[in-house]
Structure formats: structure tokens, C-alpha cells
Amino acid sequence: MFVIFGVAVLVFTILHLSPFNPAANILGETATKEQIAAFNHMHGLDQPYWTQLWNNIKGIFTFDLGKSFSGSEEITNSIARKFPVTLTLTVISLLLAMVIAIPIGIVSATRKNSFFDYTFMFIALLGLSIPNFWQGLIFILNFSIKLQWLPATYSPQNWLSMIMPVIVLGTGLTAAVARMTRSSTLEVINEDYILTARAKGLGKRQVLRKHAVRNALIPIITVIGLQFGAMIGGSAVTEKVFNISGIGSYIVDKQFIPDIPAIMGGVVYTAITISLVNVMIDIMYAFFDPRIRSKMKQY
């Protein structure tokens, strides 16, 4: 709750201090002082800082953000339509990245300094280095315009249109998780209890599955949680490239007005989602690591 409240206060303060004038941007250069004053009064922009801040925070927690500055649309309804689109693409990208990255990282760790290790880590480094917007444009040029295999823009009714955005969103996450999986597994497989398990006659796969991988998951889960937040927060670039009507592109469009209630709602609801994911990550620590569970029982 403190994090969410802090985000709300920080975002509103930055927007309040912004040099942009919503009334002048929407009404145009020909707007008179009376028209600008009427616009500010209608949207409460002539009220003191603390009054505006309270009204915006109250609107966030009551799910009543009012209407957008640049139209008669209800902000809460707009966010409710756009946020699930971004969340769906992010979750699918996350699941795809985990399915690919964790096995690759484990194979690289168990075959350290082999051809597979160097190849996988080189590809992972490329994945971390490629900007999303460039990768998206290259995909559109090749798979949409040249080969005409996939649609260039996203459409909820066409599942094929999800393929390229999901791959672009998941590339960086796949690379980060693969590298962390390799590093974490390498650290674990050299521990004394792994050597003891092997000395007792347990098979290599059994030791890897029951002892090594499970204990290596803690830093991997941490990276996944952090990257999930980064994917939601940084989805605006991918959404713009593929013309996706998600929360990221919505916030960017409203930023240049600036439409304060719309931006506040989009950013804070995104922050709430990221906070909830981090809580789930903390709970998963205890699920995967019995040492954490034993410490929790002591308290």
C-alpha cells in the first residue's frame, strides 16, 4: 500500500509540475483566456495542489477517475478495456520465455564450456542487446510485408497477430532468464550437498531435478518477477510498433496532453499489478525453498 500510494503521489507531482498546459494543448492556440479558465474549472485544474492530489488518489481507489480531458470517454472503462490486452500479451510472453529459457540454462550449466553452452549464451546475449522496436520492425518487414505469413498489426480476433508481439516482448526476458538459470545452476551444482548426493549413488538427472534445479530457482524467480514488471512497464514501444491498443500506448498518447487522471490511472494500476506479482514471487520463495519455510515456522 505504501508503494502504491508513493507511486500515485510521485506521478501526480511530476505531471502537476509539467510545463505542458492541458487546456492549451486541447483547445488549441486560438483559445481565449476565458475558454482556458472554463476548461480548467470544469476539470478541477484551478484547484490547489493538495485538493487535486486527493481527488485523483480517491478516484484511483474508488475506480472512478472521471472523464478524459481530451474526450467524453470514461477513463476507468478505457483502462479496463486496454489493460487486459497488455497483461495477456505479457503473460503469454512470460510463459513462453520460461518454457524455453529454463531448459536452455540448465543444459548450458551442465555442459559448461561446450559448444552448446557457447552457442546458447551467445544467442542470449544477442537477445539482450536487440532493441524491441528494431526487432519488431524487422519482423514486420520480413514476415508481414515480404513473406506475408503474419499480419503486421494486432487484432484480438486473429491469434496469428499475437505471434510477433509475443516473441518481441519475450526475447529479452528469455535471454535474461537463460543467463540467470545457467549462473544459478552452476553455483548450486558445485555445492557440497550435490557432491554428497552423487556419492550416495543418485543418478545425475535425479540429483539435478530434485536438488540442484529446485535450489537454483530462487534467483531465477527473482529475475522473472523483475522482468515481468519491466515488460508491462516497457510494453508501450512494442504496442506502438504493432498498433496494439494496450495500456502502454494509452499512457503514451495521454502523456503529451497531459491527461492527468488517465495517466494516473494507467500508471498506478500498472504499479498495483507489479506489486501483486512481487508479493506472489515472495510467497513462491517459501514454496520452492524449505529453508525459508522452516524460518517462517520459527516466527
mmCIF file of C-alpha atoms in Angstrom:
data_model
loop_
_atom_site.group_PDB
_atom_site.id
_atom_site.type_symbol
_atom_site.label_atom_id
_atom_site.label_comp_id
_atom_site.label_asym_id
_atom_site.label_seq_id
_atom_site.Cartn_x
_atom_site.Cartn_y
_atom_site.Cartn_z
ATOM 1 C CA MET A 1 0.000 0.000 0.000
ATOM 2 C CA PHE A 2 2.871 2.397 0.774
ATOM 3 C CA VAL A 3 4.456 1.676 -2.607
ATOM 4 C CA ILE A 4 1.192 2.258 -4.478
ATOM 5 C CA PHE A 5 0.486 5.457 -2.563
ATOM 6 C CA GLY A 6 4.058 6.648 -3.180
ATOM 7 C CA VAL A 7 3.746 5.973 -6.914
ATOM 8 C CA ALA A 8 0.458 7.896 -7.046
ATOM 9 C CA VAL A 9 1.925 10.932 -5.254
ATOM 10 C CA LEU A 10 5.114 10.910 -7.342
ATOM 11 C CA VAL A 11 3.328 10.566 -10.692
ATOM 12 C CA PHE A 12 0.813 13.298 -9.897
ATOM 13 C CA THR A 13 3.512 15.668 -8.644
ATOM 14 C CA ILE A 14 5.579 15.217 -11.820
ATOM 15 C CA LEU A 15 2.518 15.825 -14.003
ATOM 16 C CA HIS A 16 1.476 18.814 -11.905
ATOM 17 C CA LEU A 17 4.925 20.394 -12.358
ATOM 18 C CA SER A 18 4.958 19.602 -16.080
ATOM 19 C CA PRO A 19 5.344 22.653 -18.362
ATOM 20 C CA PHE A 20 2.586 21.316 -20.629
ATOM 21 C CA ASN A 21 -0.792 23.010 -20.403
ATOM 22 C CA PRO A 22 -3.692 20.556 -20.961
ATOM 23 C CA ALA A 23 -6.180 23.320 -21.761
ATOM 24 C CA ALA A 24 -3.930 24.994 -24.336
ATOM 25 C CA ASN A 25 -2.979 21.666 -25.940
ATOM 26 C CA ILE A 26 -6.590 20.519 -26.327
ATOM 27 C CA LEU A 27 -8.313 23.823 -27.178
ATOM 28 C CA GLY A 28 -5.541 24.984 -29.488
ATOM 29 C CA GLU A 29 -3.562 28.197 -29.916
ATOM 30 C CA THR A 30 -6.680 30.214 -30.752
ATOM 31 C CA ALA A 31 -8.286 29.535 -27.366
ATOM 32 C CA THR A 32 -9.086 32.618 -25.310
ATOM 33 C CA LYS A 33 -8.210 33.101 -21.651
ATOM 34 C CA GLU A 34 -11.882 32.674 -20.772
ATOM 35 C CA GLN A 35 -12.067 29.327 -22.590
ATOM 36 C CA ILE A 36 -8.894 28.098 -20.877
ATOM 37 C CA ALA A 37 -10.214 29.220 -17.479
ATOM 38 C CA ALA A 38 -13.529 27.447 -18.121
ATOM 39 C CA PHE A 39 -11.698 24.250 -19.145
ATOM 40 C CA ASN A 40 -9.521 24.340 -16.025
ATOM 41 C CA HIS A 41 -12.561 24.936 -13.818
ATOM 42 C CA MET A 42 -14.518 22.092 -15.434
ATOM 43 C CA HIS A 43 -11.698 19.590 -14.814
ATOM 44 C CA GLY A 44 -10.650 20.969 -11.428
ATOM 45 C CA LEU A 45 -7.246 22.170 -12.643
ATOM 46 C CA ASP A 46 -7.743 25.529 -10.932
ATOM 47 C CA GLN A 47 -7.912 23.878 -7.511
ATOM 48 C CA PRO A 48 -4.938 23.757 -5.084
ATOM 49 C CA TYR A 49 -2.305 21.031 -5.434
ATOM 50 C CA TRP A 50 -3.445 19.054 -2.377
ATOM 51 C CA THR A 51 -7.101 19.107 -3.481
ATOM 52 C CA GLN A 52 -6.237 17.806 -6.957
ATOM 53 C CA LEU A 53 -3.946 15.159 -5.477
ATOM 54 C CA TRP A 54 -6.640 13.928 -3.091
ATOM 55 C CA ASN A 55 -9.284 13.819 -5.851
ATOM 56 C CA ASN A 56 -7.018 11.775 -8.117
ATOM 57 C CA ILE A 57 -5.980 9.316 -5.397
ATOM 58 C CA LYS A 58 -9.596 8.945 -4.273
ATOM 59 C CA GLY A 59 -10.603 8.289 -7.883
ATOM 60 C CA ILE A 60 -7.963 5.554 -8.231
ATOM 61 C CA PHE A 61 -9.064 3.665 -5.118
ATOM 62 C CA THR A 62 -12.798 4.070 -5.872
ATOM 63 C CA PHE A 63 -12.346 3.152 -9.569
ATOM 64 C CA ASP A 64 -13.924 6.465 -10.569
ATOM 65 C CA LEU A 65 -11.366 8.566 -12.442
ATOM 66 C CA GLY A 66 -13.930 10.665 -14.260
ATOM 67 C CA LYS A 67 -13.736 11.571 -17.919
ATOM 68 C CA SER A 68 -10.694 12.131 -20.071
ATOM 69 C CA PHE A 69 -9.580 15.698 -20.771
ATOM 70 C CA SER A 70 -9.470 15.018 -24.496
ATOM 71 C CA GLY A 71 -12.927 13.468 -24.859
ATOM 72 C CA SER A 72 -16.015 12.237 -23.104
ATOM 73 C CA GLU A 73 -14.683 8.714 -22.543
ATOM 74 C CA GLU A 74 -14.780 7.260 -19.052
ATOM 75 C CA ILE A 75 -11.153 6.686 -18.029
ATOM 76 C CA THR A 76 -11.877 3.635 -15.869
ATOM 77 C CA ASN A 77 -13.715 1.919 -18.742
ATOM 78 C CA SER A 78 -10.883 2.708 -21.166
ATOM 79 C CA ILE A 79 -8.262 1.264 -18.810
ATOM 80 C CA ALA A 80 -10.458 -1.788 -18.164
ATOM 81 C CA ARG A 81 -10.506 -2.455 -21.935
ATOM 82 C CA LYS A 82 -6.842 -1.796 -22.628
ATOM 83 C CA PHE A 83 -5.053 -3.229 -19.593
ATOM 84 C CA PRO A 84 -6.123 -6.885 -20.177
ATOM 85 C CA VAL A 85 -4.628 -6.702 -23.694
ATOM 86 C CA THR A 86 -1.194 -5.749 -22.345
ATOM 87 C CA LEU A 87 -1.458 -8.214 -19.459
ATOM 88 C CA THR A 88 -2.431 -11.098 -21.772
ATOM 89 C CA LEU A 89 0.476 -10.494 -24.152
ATOM 90 C CA THR A 90 2.884 -10.135 -21.226
ATOM 91 C CA VAL A 91 1.743 -13.348 -19.503
ATOM 92 C CA ILE A 92 1.955 -15.356 -22.732
ATOM 93 C CA SER A 93 5.442 -13.955 -23.388
ATOM 94 C CA LEU A 94 6.439 -14.813 -19.830
ATOM 95 C CA LEU A 95 5.247 -18.420 -20.067
ATOM 96 C CA LEU A 96 6.919 -18.892 -23.456
ATOM 97 C CA ALA A 97 10.164 -17.439 -22.130
ATOM 98 C CA MET A 98 10.165 -19.752 -19.097
ATOM 99 C CA VAL A 99 9.493 -22.845 -21.218
ATOM 100 C CA ILE A 100 12.431 -22.009 -23.484
ATOM 101 C CA ALA A 101 14.910 -20.295 -21.167
ATOM 102 C CA ILE A 102 15.000 -22.585 -18.116
ATOM 103 C CA PRO A 103 15.862 -25.807 -20.030
ATOM 104 C CA ILE A 104 18.445 -23.910 -22.095
ATOM 105 C CA GLY A 105 20.056 -22.507 -18.964
ATOM 106 C CA ILE A 106 20.188 -25.922 -17.300
ATOM 107 C CA VAL A 107 21.712 -27.566 -20.377
ATOM 108 C CA SER A 108 24.319 -24.798 -20.624
ATOM 109 C CA ALA A 109 25.223 -25.218 -16.948
ATOM 110 C CA THR A 110 25.549 -28.995 -17.128
ATOM 111 C CA ARG A 111 27.664 -28.720 -20.290
ATOM 112 C CA LYS A 112 29.831 -25.809 -19.257
ATOM 113 C CA ASN A 113 32.277 -24.511 -21.897
ATOM 114 C CA SER A 114 30.830 -26.850 -24.517
ATOM 115 C CA PHE A 115 29.638 -25.911 -27.989
ATOM 116 C CA PHE A 116 26.024 -25.840 -26.731
ATOM 117 C CA ASP A 117 26.967 -23.569 -23.844
ATOM 118 C CA TYR A 118 28.780 -21.020 -26.001
ATOM 119 C CA THR A 119 26.051 -21.091 -28.659
ATOM 120 C CA PHE A 120 23.132 -20.666 -26.254
ATOM 121 C CA MET A 121 24.815 -17.888 -24.275
ATOM 122 C CA PHE A 122 25.822 -16.073 -27.461
ATOM 123 C CA ILE A 123 22.215 -16.151 -28.650
ATOM 124 C CA ALA A 124 21.069 -14.998 -25.196
ATOM 125 C CA LEU A 125 23.491 -12.062 -25.347
ATOM 126 C CA LEU A 126 22.090 -11.126 -28.748
ATOM 127 C CA GLY A 127 18.579 -11.280 -27.295
ATOM 128 C CA LEU A 128 19.540 -8.886 -24.506
ATOM 129 C CA SER A 129 21.208 -6.483 -26.954
ATOM 130 C CA ILE A 130 18.487 -6.159 -29.596
ATOM 131 C CA PRO A 131 16.095 -3.208 -29.036
ATOM 132 C CA ASN A 132 12.407 -4.151 -29.095
ATOM 133 C CA PHE A 133 11.376 -1.500 -31.621
ATOM 134 C CA TRP A 134 14.053 -2.575 -34.120
ATOM 135 C CA GLN A 135 13.225 -6.259 -33.723
ATOM 136 C CA GLY A 136 9.519 -5.520 -34.200
ATOM 137 C CA LEU A 137 10.118 -3.511 -37.374
ATOM 138 C CA ILE A 138 12.393 -6.222 -38.816
ATOM 139 C CA PHE A 139 9.717 -8.841 -38.081
ATOM 140 C CA ILE A 140 7.070 -6.751 -39.847
ATOM 141 C CA LEU A 141 9.293 -6.142 -42.881
ATOM 142 C CA ASN A 142 10.135 -9.831 -43.268
ATOM 143 C CA PHE A 143 7.162 -11.846 -42.029
ATOM 144 C CA SER A 144 4.366 -9.425 -42.941
ATOM 145 C CA ILE A 145 5.460 -7.413 -45.958
ATOM 146 C CA LYS A 146 7.951 -9.730 -47.674
ATOM 147 C CA LEU A 147 6.701 -13.233 -46.829
ATOM 148 C CA GLN A 148 3.114 -12.271 -45.905
ATOM 149 C CA TRP A 149 2.929 -15.013 -43.287
ATOM 150 C CA LEU A 150 1.700 -12.919 -40.358
ATOM 151 C CA PRO A 151 -0.441 -9.773 -40.012
ATOM 152 C CA ALA A 152 1.520 -6.585 -39.371
ATOM 153 C CA THR A 153 -0.916 -5.197 -36.798
ATOM 154 C CA TYR A 154 -2.524 -6.784 -33.765
ATOM 155 C CA SER A 155 -6.138 -7.918 -33.841
ATOM 156 C CA PRO A 156 -7.843 -9.692 -30.902
ATOM 157 C CA GLN A 157 -9.869 -11.798 -33.341
ATOM 158 C CA ASN A 158 -6.778 -13.171 -35.109
ATOM 159 C CA TRP A 159 -4.460 -15.277 -32.931
ATOM 160 C CA LEU A 160 -1.752 -15.135 -35.612
ATOM 161 C CA SER A 161 -1.374 -11.424 -34.937
ATOM 162 C CA MET A 162 -0.167 -12.261 -31.406
ATOM 163 C CA ILE A 163 2.867 -14.253 -32.549
ATOM 164 C CA MET A 164 5.226 -11.402 -33.412
ATOM 165 C CA PRO A 165 4.381 -9.139 -30.410
ATOM 166 C CA VAL A 166 4.750 -12.093 -28.029
ATOM 167 C CA ILE A 167 8.164 -13.021 -29.470
ATOM 168 C CA VAL A 168 9.377 -9.404 -29.383
ATOM 169 C CA LEU A 169 8.191 -8.939 -25.785
ATOM 170 C CA GLY A 170 9.640 -12.274 -24.685
ATOM 171 C CA THR A 171 13.051 -12.088 -26.358
ATOM 172 C CA GLY A 172 14.741 -10.010 -23.672
ATOM 173 C CA LEU A 173 13.088 -11.995 -20.875
ATOM 174 C CA THR A 174 14.126 -15.319 -22.426
ATOM 175 C CA ALA A 175 17.726 -14.156 -22.686
ATOM 176 C CA ALA A 176 17.827 -12.816 -19.112
ATOM 177 C CA VAL A 177 16.240 -15.924 -17.605
ATOM 178 C CA ALA A 178 18.502 -18.262 -19.594
ATOM 179 C CA ARG A 179 21.641 -16.495 -18.386
ATOM 180 C CA MET A 180 20.442 -16.385 -14.787
ATOM 181 C CA THR A 181 19.431 -20.071 -14.909
ATOM 182 C CA ARG A 182 22.888 -21.016 -16.129
ATOM 183 C CA SER A 183 24.665 -18.930 -13.478
ATOM 184 C CA SER A 184 22.434 -20.102 -10.642
ATOM 185 C CA THR A 185 22.644 -23.774 -11.638
ATOM 186 C CA LEU A 186 26.428 -23.591 -11.973
ATOM 187 C CA GLU A 187 26.644 -22.164 -8.465
ATOM 188 C CA VAL A 188 24.424 -24.883 -6.993
ATOM 189 C CA ILE A 189 25.914 -27.958 -8.695
ATOM 190 C CA ASN A 190 29.272 -27.246 -7.051
ATOM 191 C CA GLU A 191 27.823 -27.225 -3.534
ATOM 192 C CA ASP A 192 28.765 -29.926 -1.014
ATOM 193 C CA TYR A 193 25.281 -31.410 -0.751
ATOM 194 C CA ILE A 194 25.250 -32.061 -4.517
ATOM 195 C CA LEU A 195 28.545 -33.915 -4.238
ATOM 196 C CA THR A 196 27.151 -35.866 -1.278
ATOM 197 C CA ALA A 197 24.030 -36.831 -3.228
ATOM 198 C CA ARG A 198 26.180 -38.099 -6.088
ATOM 199 C CA ALA A 199 28.405 -40.002 -3.660
ATOM 200 C CA LYS A 200 25.319 -41.779 -2.318
ATOM 201 C CA GLY A 201 24.703 -43.210 -5.773
ATOM 202 C CA LEU A 202 21.889 -40.994 -7.014
ATOM 203 C CA GLY A 203 21.699 -40.610 -10.769
ATOM 204 C CA LYS A 204 22.779 -37.394 -12.472
ATOM 205 C CA ARG A 205 19.265 -36.493 -13.615
ATOM 206 C CA GLN A 206 17.782 -37.247 -10.208
ATOM 207 C CA VAL A 207 20.342 -35.071 -8.455
ATOM 208 C CA LEU A 208 19.784 -32.296 -10.973
ATOM 209 C CA ARG A 209 15.975 -32.437 -10.757
ATOM 210 C CA LYS A 210 15.484 -32.915 -7.015
ATOM 211 C CA HIS A 211 18.401 -30.980 -5.570
ATOM 212 C CA ALA A 212 20.154 -28.659 -7.983
ATOM 213 C CA VAL A 213 17.342 -27.100 -10.009
ATOM 214 C CA ARG A 214 14.986 -26.592 -7.078
ATOM 215 C CA ASN A 215 17.612 -24.735 -5.061
ATOM 216 C CA ALA A 216 18.672 -22.730 -8.105
ATOM 217 C CA LEU A 217 15.155 -21.423 -8.704
ATOM 218 C CA ILE A 218 15.236 -18.611 -6.115
ATOM 219 C CA PRO A 219 17.336 -16.126 -8.154
ATOM 220 C CA ILE A 220 15.594 -17.272 -11.334
ATOM 221 C CA ILE A 221 12.179 -16.460 -9.853
ATOM 222 C CA THR A 222 13.511 -13.074 -8.732
ATOM 223 C CA VAL A 223 14.654 -12.227 -12.257
ATOM 224 C CA ILE A 224 11.328 -13.375 -13.707
ATOM 225 C CA GLY A 225 9.428 -11.122 -11.297
ATOM 226 C CA LEU A 226 11.596 -8.096 -12.064
ATOM 227 C CA GLN A 227 11.479 -8.703 -15.804
ATOM 228 C CA PHE A 228 7.691 -9.141 -15.705
ATOM 229 C CA GLY A 229 7.378 -5.644 -14.254
ATOM 230 C CA ALA A 230 9.780 -4.293 -16.861
ATOM 231 C CA MET A 231 7.771 -5.958 -19.642
ATOM 232 C CA ILE A 232 4.493 -4.377 -18.527
ATOM 233 C CA GLY A 233 6.110 -1.002 -17.979
ATOM 234 C CA GLY A 234 8.046 -1.106 -21.240
ATOM 235 C CA SER A 235 5.318 -2.583 -23.425
ATOM 236 C CA ALA A 236 4.495 0.824 -24.939
ATOM 237 C CA VAL A 237 7.227 0.518 -27.583
ATOM 238 C CA THR A 238 6.055 -2.907 -28.758
ATOM 239 C CA GLU A 239 2.425 -1.775 -28.682
ATOM 240 C CA LYS A 240 3.212 1.230 -30.855
ATOM 241 C CA VAL A 241 5.146 -0.866 -33.371
ATOM 242 C CA PHE A 242 2.330 -3.412 -33.778
ATOM 243 C CA ASN A 243 -0.535 -0.924 -33.301
ATOM 244 C CA ILE A 244 -1.764 -2.647 -30.152
ATOM 245 C CA SER A 245 -4.402 -0.782 -28.179
ATOM 246 C CA GLY A 246 -2.918 -1.602 -24.782
ATOM 247 C CA ILE A 247 -2.238 0.286 -21.582
ATOM 248 C CA GLY A 248 1.310 1.243 -22.607
ATOM 249 C CA SER A 249 0.312 3.033 -25.809
ATOM 250 C CA TYR A 250 -2.670 4.547 -23.955
ATOM 251 C CA ILE A 251 -0.385 6.183 -21.359
ATOM 252 C CA VAL A 252 1.995 7.442 -24.062
ATOM 253 C CA ASP A 253 -0.871 9.007 -26.042
ATOM 254 C CA LYS A 254 -2.208 10.752 -22.937
ATOM 255 C CA GLN A 255 1.247 11.905 -21.811
ATOM 256 C CA PHE A 256 1.597 14.700 -24.353
ATOM 257 C CA ILE A 257 -1.632 16.470 -23.291
ATOM 258 C CA PRO A 258 -1.034 15.655 -20.340
ATOM 259 C CA ASP A 259 -4.294 13.956 -19.368
ATOM 260 C CA ILE A 260 -3.538 13.713 -15.645
ATOM 261 C CA PRO A 261 -6.360 11.368 -14.458
ATOM 262 C CA ALA A 262 -5.822 8.982 -17.398
ATOM 263 C CA ILE A 263 -2.059 8.817 -16.855
ATOM 264 C CA MET A 264 -2.515 8.454 -13.104
ATOM 265 C CA GLY A 265 -4.927 5.560 -13.565
ATOM 266 C CA GLY A 266 -2.786 3.755 -16.132
ATOM 267 C CA VAL A 267 0.479 4.091 -14.220
ATOM 268 C CA VAL A 268 -0.921 3.331 -10.753
ATOM 269 C CA TYR A 269 -2.947 0.295 -11.875
ATOM 270 C CA THR A 270 0.186 -0.990 -13.602
ATOM 271 C CA ALA A 271 2.117 -0.410 -10.366
ATOM 272 C CA ILE A 272 -0.552 -2.318 -8.425
ATOM 273 C CA THR A 273 -0.197 -5.285 -10.801
ATOM 274 C CA ILE A 274 3.599 -5.264 -10.480
ATOM 275 C CA SER A 275 3.320 -5.071 -6.673
ATOM 276 C CA LEU A 276 0.964 -8.052 -6.603
ATOM 277 C CA VAL A 277 3.343 -10.038 -8.813
ATOM 278 C CA ASN A 278 6.206 -9.262 -6.437
ATOM 279 C CA VAL A 279 4.112 -10.463 -3.491
ATOM 280 C CA MET A 280 3.457 -13.712 -5.366
ATOM 281 C CA ILE A 281 7.192 -14.040 -6.043
ATOM 282 C CA ASP A 282 7.940 -13.661 -2.319
ATOM 283 C CA ILE A 283 5.379 -16.368 -1.499
ATOM 284 C CA MET A 284 6.905 -18.667 -4.124
ATOM 285 C CA TYR A 285 10.270 -18.422 -2.357
ATOM 286 C CA ALA A 286 8.831 -20.369 0.563
ATOM 287 C CA PHE A 287 7.220 -22.889 -1.780
ATOM 288 C CA PHE A 288 10.482 -23.769 -3.522
ATOM 289 C CA ASP A 289 12.956 -23.382 -0.653
ATOM 290 C CA PRO A 290 12.294 -25.474 2.506
ATOM 291 C CA ARG A 291 14.842 -23.386 4.434
ATOM 292 C CA ILE A 292 12.602 -20.334 4.094
ATOM 293 C CA ARG A 293 9.566 -22.346 5.189
ATOM 294 C CA SER A 294 11.384 -23.529 8.315
ATOM 295 C CA LYS A 295 12.362 -19.955 9.216
ATOM 296 C CA MET A 296 8.751 -18.834 8.746
ATOM 297 C CA LYS A 297 7.538 -21.571 11.111
ATOM 298 C CA GLN A 298 10.004 -20.399 13.767
ATOM 299 C CA TYR A 299 8.422 -16.963 13.751
#
